[in-house]
Amino acid sequence: MKTIAFYSLKGGVGKSASAVNIAYLASQAGYSTLLWDLDPQGAASWYLAGANSVKGRKLSALMKGKTPIASFIHESDYKNLDFIPSHTSFRNLDVKLDQNDSANLIKEWLAPLSEETSLVILDCPPSLSRLSEQVLKAADKVFVPVIPTWLSLNSWLQLREFAREKKLKPSRLHPFYAMADRRKNLHRELIDAQDDRLPTGLKTIIPYASVVERMGEEGIPVERLAPNSVAADAYRRLWGEIRALL
Ligand SMILES: Nc1ncnc2c1ncn2[C@@H]1O[C@H](COP(=O)(O)OP(=O)(O)OP(=O)(O)O)[C@@H](O)[C@H]1O
Ligand SMILES: [Mg+2]
């Protein structure tokens, strides 16, 4: 079982959209995939289940060790793809993690699933917190969407620094450009200078595309919604790069 995370301390950079599209592509490639929506906003649950969004469960039962993680898991409409929906109680996760000095709770919770799950994908809220630390510890690889702007690049550098300070192996962090709009001068400039600005980044660039917004409205992964679109092609290439790193 491999665990990957989509994470950035910056909000609205395309974490949830990427997590859902990659989860779908992984499941189609035969990986028994579990998407865990760790964000109380519940965007990933929404993208995956749309208006039929299922209600998640309080985390307290899991924290107390009374309820096994399996009972938090829901089936999606797609073969090989299950998910743990978000719950508003997830907003207290940080406090709970602080109270518990166990080294790696997320990893411990996931351990019983290792037989039947080949890939766990964590969709994280935008923050630099105890939860981030846990996620950075639990994930084998962390994928960081970066909008080609100075602010977004800066938050990537902050994250890398945070990982260094906490000795969380920064080499496991893989940034990639997302929501890239070549009509914008700055985006073009930073993309063309990728080797300098984002030297350790993945090669795939996720374009800014209205079909990704529609995915949010309809609750369907881009690969299903518009398989011939440029965005679908980009997510397939992103999945190819991620798969090679697993
Ligand atoms: N490639 C894209 N092209 C156009 N719109 C996008 C793209 N990726 C995401 N979006 C839109 O941008 C918004 C934010 O995307 P998303 O929820 O994936 O970001 P996030 O980083 O998970 O945000 P948060 O930090 O709030 O969790 C959503 O409305 C989504 O539909
Ligand atoms: Mg999100």
mmCIF file of C-alpha atoms and ligand atoms in Angstrom:
data_model
loop_
_atom_site.group_PDB
_atom_site.id
_atom_site.type_symbol
_atom_site.label_atom_id
_atom_site.label_comp_id
_atom_site.label_asym_id
_atom_site.label_seq_id
_atom_site.Cartn_x
_atom_site.Cartn_y
_atom_site.Cartn_z
ATOM 1 C CA MET A 1 0.000 0.000 0.000
ATOM 2 C CA LYS A 2 1.350 3.394 -1.040
ATOM 3 C CA THR A 3 0.130 6.679 0.369
ATOM 4 C CA ILE A 4 0.302 9.944 -1.525
ATOM 5 C CA ALA A 5 -1.006 13.385 -0.600
ATOM 6 C CA PHE A 6 -2.029 16.503 -2.442
ATOM 7 C CA TYR A 7 -0.959 19.314 -0.239
ATOM 8 C CA SER A 8 -0.158 23.007 -0.215
ATOM 9 C CA LEU A 9 -0.371 25.579 2.493
ATOM 10 C CA LYS A 10 -1.999 27.847 -0.068
ATOM 11 C CA GLY A 11 -5.725 27.573 -0.661
ATOM 12 C CA GLY A 12 -7.478 27.239 -4.009
ATOM 13 C CA VAL A 13 -4.531 25.920 -6.015
ATOM 14 C CA GLY A 14 -6.176 22.748 -7.339
ATOM 15 C CA LYS A 15 -5.385 20.169 -4.640
ATOM 16 C CA SER A 16 -8.840 18.639 -4.449
ATOM 17 C CA ALA A 17 -9.403 18.672 -8.211
ATOM 18 C CA SER A 18 -6.063 16.905 -8.692
ATOM 19 C CA ALA A 19 -6.693 14.413 -5.890
ATOM 20 C CA VAL A 20 -10.027 13.343 -7.374
ATOM 21 C CA ASN A 21 -8.839 13.137 -10.973
ATOM 22 C CA ILE A 22 -5.723 11.196 -10.024
ATOM 23 C CA ALA A 23 -7.772 8.900 -7.751
ATOM 24 C CA TYR A 24 -10.099 8.133 -10.654
ATOM 25 C CA LEU A 25 -7.239 7.468 -13.094
ATOM 26 C CA ALA A 26 -5.461 5.264 -10.551
ATOM 27 C CA SER A 27 -8.610 3.226 -10.000
ATOM 28 C CA GLN A 28 -9.038 2.833 -13.760
ATOM 29 C CA ALA A 29 -5.466 1.590 -13.978
ATOM 30 C CA GLY A 30 -6.415 -1.205 -11.581
ATOM 31 C CA TYR A 31 -5.156 0.263 -8.321
ATOM 32 C CA SER A 32 -7.527 -0.400 -5.490
ATOM 33 C CA THR A 33 -7.730 3.248 -4.475
ATOM 34 C CA LEU A 34 -8.915 5.028 -1.351
ATOM 35 C CA LEU A 35 -9.364 8.804 -1.383
ATOM 36 C CA TRP A 36 -9.436 10.327 2.085
ATOM 37 C CA ASP A 37 -10.956 13.790 2.196
ATOM 38 C CA LEU A 38 -9.237 15.337 5.214
ATOM 39 C CA ASP A 39 -10.600 18.806 4.572
ATOM 40 C CA PRO A 40 -13.702 19.809 6.571
ATOM 41 C CA GLN A 41 -14.758 21.854 3.509
ATOM 42 C CA GLY A 42 -15.372 18.505 1.817
ATOM 43 C CA ALA A 43 -14.458 19.517 -1.744
ATOM 44 C CA ALA A 44 -13.090 16.107 -2.741
ATOM 45 C CA SER A 45 -16.197 14.346 -1.415
ATOM 46 C CA TRP A 46 -18.261 16.802 -3.397
ATOM 47 C CA TYR A 47 -16.235 16.353 -6.631
ATOM 48 C CA LEU A 48 -16.607 12.613 -6.341
ATOM 49 C CA ALA A 49 -20.187 12.263 -5.253
ATOM 50 C CA GLY A 50 -21.687 15.596 -6.355
ATOM 51 C CA ALA A 51 -25.119 16.439 -5.091
ATOM 52 C CA ASN A 52 -25.436 12.896 -3.708
ATOM 53 C CA SER A 53 -22.562 13.710 -1.369
ATOM 54 C CA VAL A 54 -22.682 11.248 1.489
ATOM 55 C CA LYS A 55 -22.388 12.384 5.042
ATOM 56 C CA GLY A 56 -19.112 11.528 6.692
ATOM 57 C CA ARG A 57 -18.688 10.400 10.273
ATOM 58 C CA LYS A 58 -17.187 12.060 13.277
ATOM 59 C CA LEU A 59 -13.532 11.305 13.721
ATOM 60 C CA SER A 60 -13.732 10.938 17.480
ATOM 61 C CA ALA A 61 -14.643 7.241 17.236
ATOM 62 C CA LEU A 62 -11.549 6.619 15.132
ATOM 63 C CA MET A 63 -9.375 8.644 17.468
ATOM 64 C CA LYS A 64 -10.527 6.676 20.475
ATOM 65 C CA GLY A 65 -9.719 3.463 18.638
ATOM 66 C CA LYS A 66 -13.271 2.184 19.095
ATOM 67 C CA THR A 67 -14.302 2.112 15.464
ATOM 68 C CA PRO A 68 -12.130 0.600 12.737
ATOM 69 C CA ILE A 69 -11.261 2.812 9.804
ATOM 70 C CA ALA A 70 -13.088 0.449 7.446
ATOM 71 C CA SER A 71 -16.432 1.668 8.754
ATOM 72 C CA PHE A 72 -15.639 5.213 7.547
ATOM 73 C CA ILE A 73 -15.192 4.071 3.962
ATOM 74 C CA HIS A 74 -17.795 4.571 1.255
ATOM 75 C CA GLU A 75 -17.929 3.097 -2.213
ATOM 76 C CA SER A 76 -17.857 5.566 -5.071
ATOM 77 C CA ASP A 77 -19.767 5.078 -8.316
ATOM 78 C CA TYR A 78 -16.546 3.780 -9.859
ATOM 79 C CA LYS A 79 -14.897 0.391 -9.702
ATOM 80 C CA ASN A 80 -11.782 0.197 -7.475
ATOM 81 C CA LEU A 81 -12.438 3.633 -5.998
ATOM 82 C CA ASP A 82 -13.593 4.122 -2.408
ATOM 83 C CA PHE A 83 -13.463 7.234 -0.295
ATOM 84 C CA ILE A 84 -13.648 8.544 3.241
ATOM 85 C CA PRO A 85 -15.897 11.596 3.139
ATOM 86 C CA SER A 86 -15.046 14.664 5.095
ATOM 87 C CA HIS A 87 -16.852 15.618 8.276
ATOM 88 C CA THR A 88 -17.043 18.986 10.014
ATOM 89 C CA SER A 89 -15.386 17.376 13.053
ATOM 90 C CA PHE A 90 -12.211 17.149 10.935
ATOM 91 C CA ARG A 91 -11.680 20.812 11.763
ATOM 92 C CA ASN A 92 -10.760 19.672 15.282
ATOM 93 C CA LEU A 93 -8.249 17.188 13.987
ATOM 94 C CA ASP A 94 -5.353 19.501 14.716
ATOM 95 C CA VAL A 95 -6.260 19.853 18.370
ATOM 96 C CA LYS A 96 -6.747 16.117 18.709
ATOM 97 C CA LEU A 97 -3.430 15.391 17.047
ATOM 98 C CA ASP A 98 -1.786 17.832 19.423
ATOM 99 C CA GLN A 99 -3.223 16.018 22.415
ATOM 100 C CA ASN A 100 -1.915 12.723 21.186
ATOM 101 C CA ASP A 101 1.825 12.326 21.116
ATOM 102 C CA SER A 102 1.723 9.209 18.998
ATOM 103 C CA ALA A 103 4.287 9.465 16.220
ATOM 104 C CA ASN A 104 2.183 8.891 13.169
ATOM 105 C CA LEU A 105 -1.548 8.571 13.676
ATOM 106 C CA ILE A 106 -2.660 8.715 10.064
ATOM 107 C CA LYS A 107 -0.294 5.914 9.194
ATOM 108 C CA GLU A 108 -1.498 3.861 12.164
ATOM 109 C CA TRP A 109 -5.144 4.352 11.204
ATOM 110 C CA LEU A 110 -4.467 3.309 7.615
ATOM 111 C CA ALA A 111 -2.380 0.244 8.482
ATOM 112 C CA PRO A 112 -5.319 -2.229 8.715
ATOM 113 C CA LEU A 113 -6.243 -1.417 5.106
ATOM 114 C CA SER A 114 -2.907 -2.444 3.654
ATOM 115 C CA GLU A 115 -4.143 -5.852 2.420
ATOM 116 C CA GLU A 116 -6.998 -4.640 0.249
ATOM 117 C CA THR A 117 -5.838 -1.134 -0.685
ATOM 118 C CA SER A 118 -2.976 -0.437 -3.059
ATOM 119 C CA LEU A 119 -3.112 3.365 -3.132
ATOM 120 C CA VAL A 120 -4.289 5.876 -0.535
ATOM 121 C CA ILE A 121 -4.697 9.484 -1.657
ATOM 122 C CA LEU A 122 -4.977 12.186 1.000
ATOM 123 C CA ASP A 123 -6.658 15.459 0.103
ATOM 124 C CA CYS A 124 -5.553 18.026 2.688
ATOM 125 C CA PRO A 125 -6.832 21.375 3.873
ATOM 126 C CA PRO A 126 -4.597 24.380 3.181
ATOM 127 C CA SER A 127 -2.670 24.986 6.383
ATOM 128 C CA LEU A 128 0.675 24.524 8.019
ATOM 129 C CA SER A 129 -0.401 22.605 11.067
ATOM 130 C CA ARG A 130 -0.101 19.410 13.099
ATOM 131 C CA LEU A 131 -2.235 17.750 10.459
ATOM 132 C CA SER A 132 0.212 18.842 7.751
ATOM 133 C CA GLU A 133 3.035 17.367 9.742
ATOM 134 C CA GLN A 134 1.168 14.086 10.098
ATOM 135 C CA VAL A 135 0.380 14.046 6.398
ATOM 136 C CA LEU A 136 3.973 14.835 5.469
ATOM 137 C CA LYS A 137 5.049 11.950 7.688
ATOM 138 C CA ALA A 138 2.428 9.473 6.511
ATOM 139 C CA ALA A 139 2.731 10.032 2.762
ATOM 140 C CA ASP A 140 5.344 8.287 0.644
ATOM 141 C CA LYS A 141 5.070 11.168 -1.845
ATOM 142 C CA VAL A 142 3.505 14.582 -1.547
ATOM 143 C CA PHE A 143 2.322 16.411 -4.663
ATOM 144 C CA VAL A 144 2.106 20.171 -4.427
ATOM 145 C CA PRO A 145 0.122 22.174 -6.989
ATOM 146 C CA VAL A 146 1.713 25.560 -7.652
ATOM 147 C CA ILE A 147 -0.057 28.270 -9.642
ATOM 148 C CA PRO A 148 2.586 30.048 -11.755
ATOM 149 C CA THR A 149 2.556 33.206 -9.614
ATOM 150 C CA TRP A 150 5.056 34.568 -7.096
ATOM 151 C CA LEU A 151 2.732 34.004 -4.154
ATOM 152 C CA SER A 152 2.134 30.396 -4.983
ATOM 153 C CA LEU A 153 5.827 29.765 -5.669
ATOM 154 C CA ASN A 154 6.625 31.379 -2.358
ATOM 155 C CA SER A 155 4.268 29.106 -0.444
ATOM 156 C CA TRP A 156 5.946 26.119 -2.120
ATOM 157 C CA LEU A 157 9.330 27.375 -0.869
ATOM 158 C CA GLN A 158 7.857 27.816 2.628
ATOM 159 C CA LEU A 159 6.580 24.255 2.577
ATOM 160 C CA ARG A 160 9.964 22.908 1.493
ATOM 161 C CA GLU A 161 11.588 24.874 4.302
ATOM 162 C CA PHE A 162 9.038 23.567 6.809
ATOM 163 C CA ALA A 163 9.781 19.997 5.702
ATOM 164 C CA ARG A 164 13.508 20.641 6.099
ATOM 165 C CA GLU A 165 13.092 22.095 9.579
ATOM 166 C CA LYS A 166 10.949 19.174 10.688
ATOM 167 C CA LYS A 167 13.309 16.677 9.020
ATOM 168 C CA LEU A 168 10.469 15.398 6.872
ATOM 169 C CA LYS A 169 12.584 14.421 3.862
ATOM 170 C CA PRO A 170 11.871 17.301 1.462
ATOM 171 C CA SER A 171 12.917 15.067 -1.458
ATOM 172 C CA ARG A 172 9.518 13.375 -1.212
ATOM 173 C CA LEU A 173 7.809 16.638 -2.128
ATOM 174 C CA HIS A 174 6.953 17.064 -5.786
ATOM 175 C CA PRO A 175 5.594 20.414 -6.919
ATOM 176 C CA PHE A 176 3.833 20.848 -10.262
ATOM 177 C CA TYR A 177 2.332 23.818 -12.035
ATOM 178 C CA ALA A 178 -1.451 23.886 -11.919
ATOM 179 C CA MET A 179 -4.209 26.239 -13.073
ATOM 180 C CA ALA A 180 -1.696 27.586 -15.562
ATOM 181 C CA ASP A 181 -3.011 30.227 -17.934
ATOM 182 C CA ARG A 182 -0.650 30.965 -20.808
ATOM 183 C CA ARG A 183 -2.634 34.086 -21.684
ATOM 184 C CA LYS A 184 -1.165 35.676 -18.570
ATOM 185 C CA ASN A 185 2.322 37.136 -18.938
ATOM 186 C CA LEU A 186 3.495 36.111 -15.483
ATOM 187 C CA HIS A 187 2.256 32.534 -15.886
ATOM 188 C CA ARG A 188 4.052 32.270 -19.242
ATOM 189 C CA GLU A 189 7.218 33.749 -17.830
ATOM 190 C CA LEU A 190 7.342 31.414 -14.825
ATOM 191 C CA ILE A 191 6.456 28.357 -16.890
ATOM 192 C CA ASP A 192 9.183 29.149 -19.419
ATOM 193 C CA ALA A 193 11.623 29.503 -16.514
ATOM 194 C CA GLN A 194 10.468 26.276 -14.858
ATOM 195 C CA ASP A 195 13.991 24.818 -14.720
ATOM 196 C CA ASP A 196 15.047 27.772 -12.539
ATOM 197 C CA ARG A 197 11.849 28.454 -10.626
ATOM 198 C CA LEU A 198 10.595 24.926 -10.001
ATOM 199 C CA PRO A 199 13.599 22.748 -10.769
ATOM 200 C CA THR A 200 12.400 19.723 -8.818
ATOM 201 C CA GLY A 201 8.905 19.968 -10.317
ATOM 202 C CA LEU A 202 7.045 17.385 -12.341
ATOM 203 C CA LYS A 203 6.985 18.046 -16.066
ATOM 204 C CA THR A 204 3.196 18.024 -16.430
ATOM 205 C CA ILE A 205 1.425 21.373 -16.282
ATOM 206 C CA ILE A 206 -2.277 21.363 -15.462
ATOM 207 C CA PRO A 207 -3.876 24.140 -17.513
ATOM 208 C CA TYR A 208 -6.555 26.484 -16.313
ATOM 209 C CA ALA A 209 -9.638 24.957 -17.939
ATOM 210 C CA SER A 210 -13.347 25.518 -17.538
ATOM 211 C CA VAL A 211 -13.966 21.773 -17.703
ATOM 212 C CA VAL A 212 -12.262 21.433 -14.307
ATOM 213 C CA GLU A 213 -14.730 23.944 -12.871
ATOM 214 C CA ARG A 214 -17.578 21.994 -14.449
ATOM 215 C CA MET A 215 -16.288 18.886 -12.764
ATOM 216 C CA GLY A 216 -17.061 20.663 -9.485
ATOM 217 C CA GLU A 217 -20.600 21.405 -10.607
ATOM 218 C CA GLU A 218 -21.339 17.923 -11.865
ATOM 219 C CA GLY A 219 -19.362 15.784 -9.427
ATOM 220 C CA ILE A 220 -17.699 13.760 -12.184
ATOM 221 C CA PRO A 221 -13.930 13.346 -12.803
ATOM 222 C CA VAL A 222 -12.627 15.165 -15.893
ATOM 223 C CA GLU A 223 -11.695 11.858 -17.525
ATOM 224 C CA ARG A 224 -15.422 10.952 -17.548
ATOM 225 C CA LEU A 225 -16.739 14.415 -18.211
ATOM 226 C CA ALA A 226 -14.524 15.364 -21.158
ATOM 227 C CA PRO A 227 -11.952 12.663 -21.987
ATOM 228 C CA ASN A 228 -10.805 14.489 -25.135
ATOM 229 C CA SER A 229 -10.127 17.778 -23.384
ATOM 230 C CA VAL A 230 -6.682 19.271 -22.868
ATOM 231 C CA ALA A 231 -7.253 19.093 -19.105
ATOM 232 C CA ALA A 232 -8.060 15.363 -19.207
ATOM 233 C CA ASP A 233 -4.878 14.781 -21.205
ATOM 234 C CA ALA A 234 -2.880 16.782 -18.643
ATOM 235 C CA TYR A 235 -4.261 14.765 -15.721
ATOM 236 C CA ARG A 236 -3.428 11.531 -17.575
ATOM 237 C CA ARG A 237 0.161 12.728 -18.000
ATOM 238 C CA LEU A 238 0.282 13.788 -14.357
ATOM 239 C CA TRP A 239 -0.913 10.331 -13.354
ATOM 240 C CA GLY A 240 1.801 8.801 -15.577
ATOM 241 C CA GLU A 241 4.468 10.765 -13.711
ATOM 242 C CA ILE A 242 2.988 9.980 -10.303
ATOM 243 C CA ARG A 243 2.692 6.276 -11.125
ATOM 244 C CA ALA A 244 6.337 6.151 -12.122
ATOM 245 C CA LEU A 245 7.253 7.496 -8.683
ATOM 246 C CA LEU A 246 5.199 4.987 -6.687
HETATM 247 N N1 LIG B 1 -7.143 23.384 -13.645
HETATM 248 C C1 LIG B 1 -8.157 24.150 -13.254
HETATM 249 N N2 LIG B 1 -8.757 25.000 -14.134
HETATM 250 C C2 LIG B 1 -9.797 25.785 -13.745
HETATM 251 N N3 LIG B 1 -10.324 25.780 -12.527
HETATM 252 C C3 LIG B 1 -9.785 24.949 -11.617
HETATM 253 C C4 LIG B 1 -8.674 24.100 -11.920
HETATM 254 N N4 LIG B 1 -8.359 23.383 -10.810
HETATM 255 C C5 LIG B 1 -9.226 23.763 -9.867
HETATM 256 N N5 LIG B 1 -10.087 24.708 -10.343
HETATM 257 C C6 LIG B 1 -11.160 25.413 -9.629
HETATM 258 O O1 LIG B 1 -10.564 26.246 -8.668
HETATM 259 C C7 LIG B 1 -11.220 26.132 -7.417
HETATM 260 C C8 LIG B 1 -10.269 25.560 -6.374
HETATM 261 O O2 LIG B 1 -9.905 24.229 -6.769
HETATM 262 P P1 LIG B 1 -9.657 23.086 -5.706
HETATM 263 O O3 LIG B 1 -10.838 22.967 -4.814
HETATM 264 O O4 LIG B 1 -9.208 21.890 -6.437
HETATM 265 O O5 LIG B 1 -8.439 23.755 -4.934
HETATM 266 P P2 LIG B 1 -7.858 23.400 -3.489
HETATM 267 O O6 LIG B 1 -6.404 23.719 -3.539
HETATM 268 O O7 LIG B 1 -8.240 22.027 -3.109
HETATM 269 O O8 LIG B 1 -8.637 24.473 -2.589
HETATM 270 P P3 LIG B 1 -8.711 24.492 -0.975
HETATM 271 O O9 LIG B 1 -7.389 25.041 -0.531
HETATM 272 O O10 LIG B 1 -9.846 25.406 -0.688
HETATM 273 O O11 LIG B 1 -8.920 23.087 -0.515
HETATM 274 C C9 LIG B 1 -12.440 25.261 -7.664
HETATM 275 O O12 LIG B 1 -13.525 26.092 -7.955
HETATM 276 C C10 LIG B 1 -12.061 24.451 -8.883
HETATM 277 O O13 LIG B 1 -13.183 24.108 -9.653
HETATM 278 MG MG MG B 2 -9.260 21.344 -1.403
#
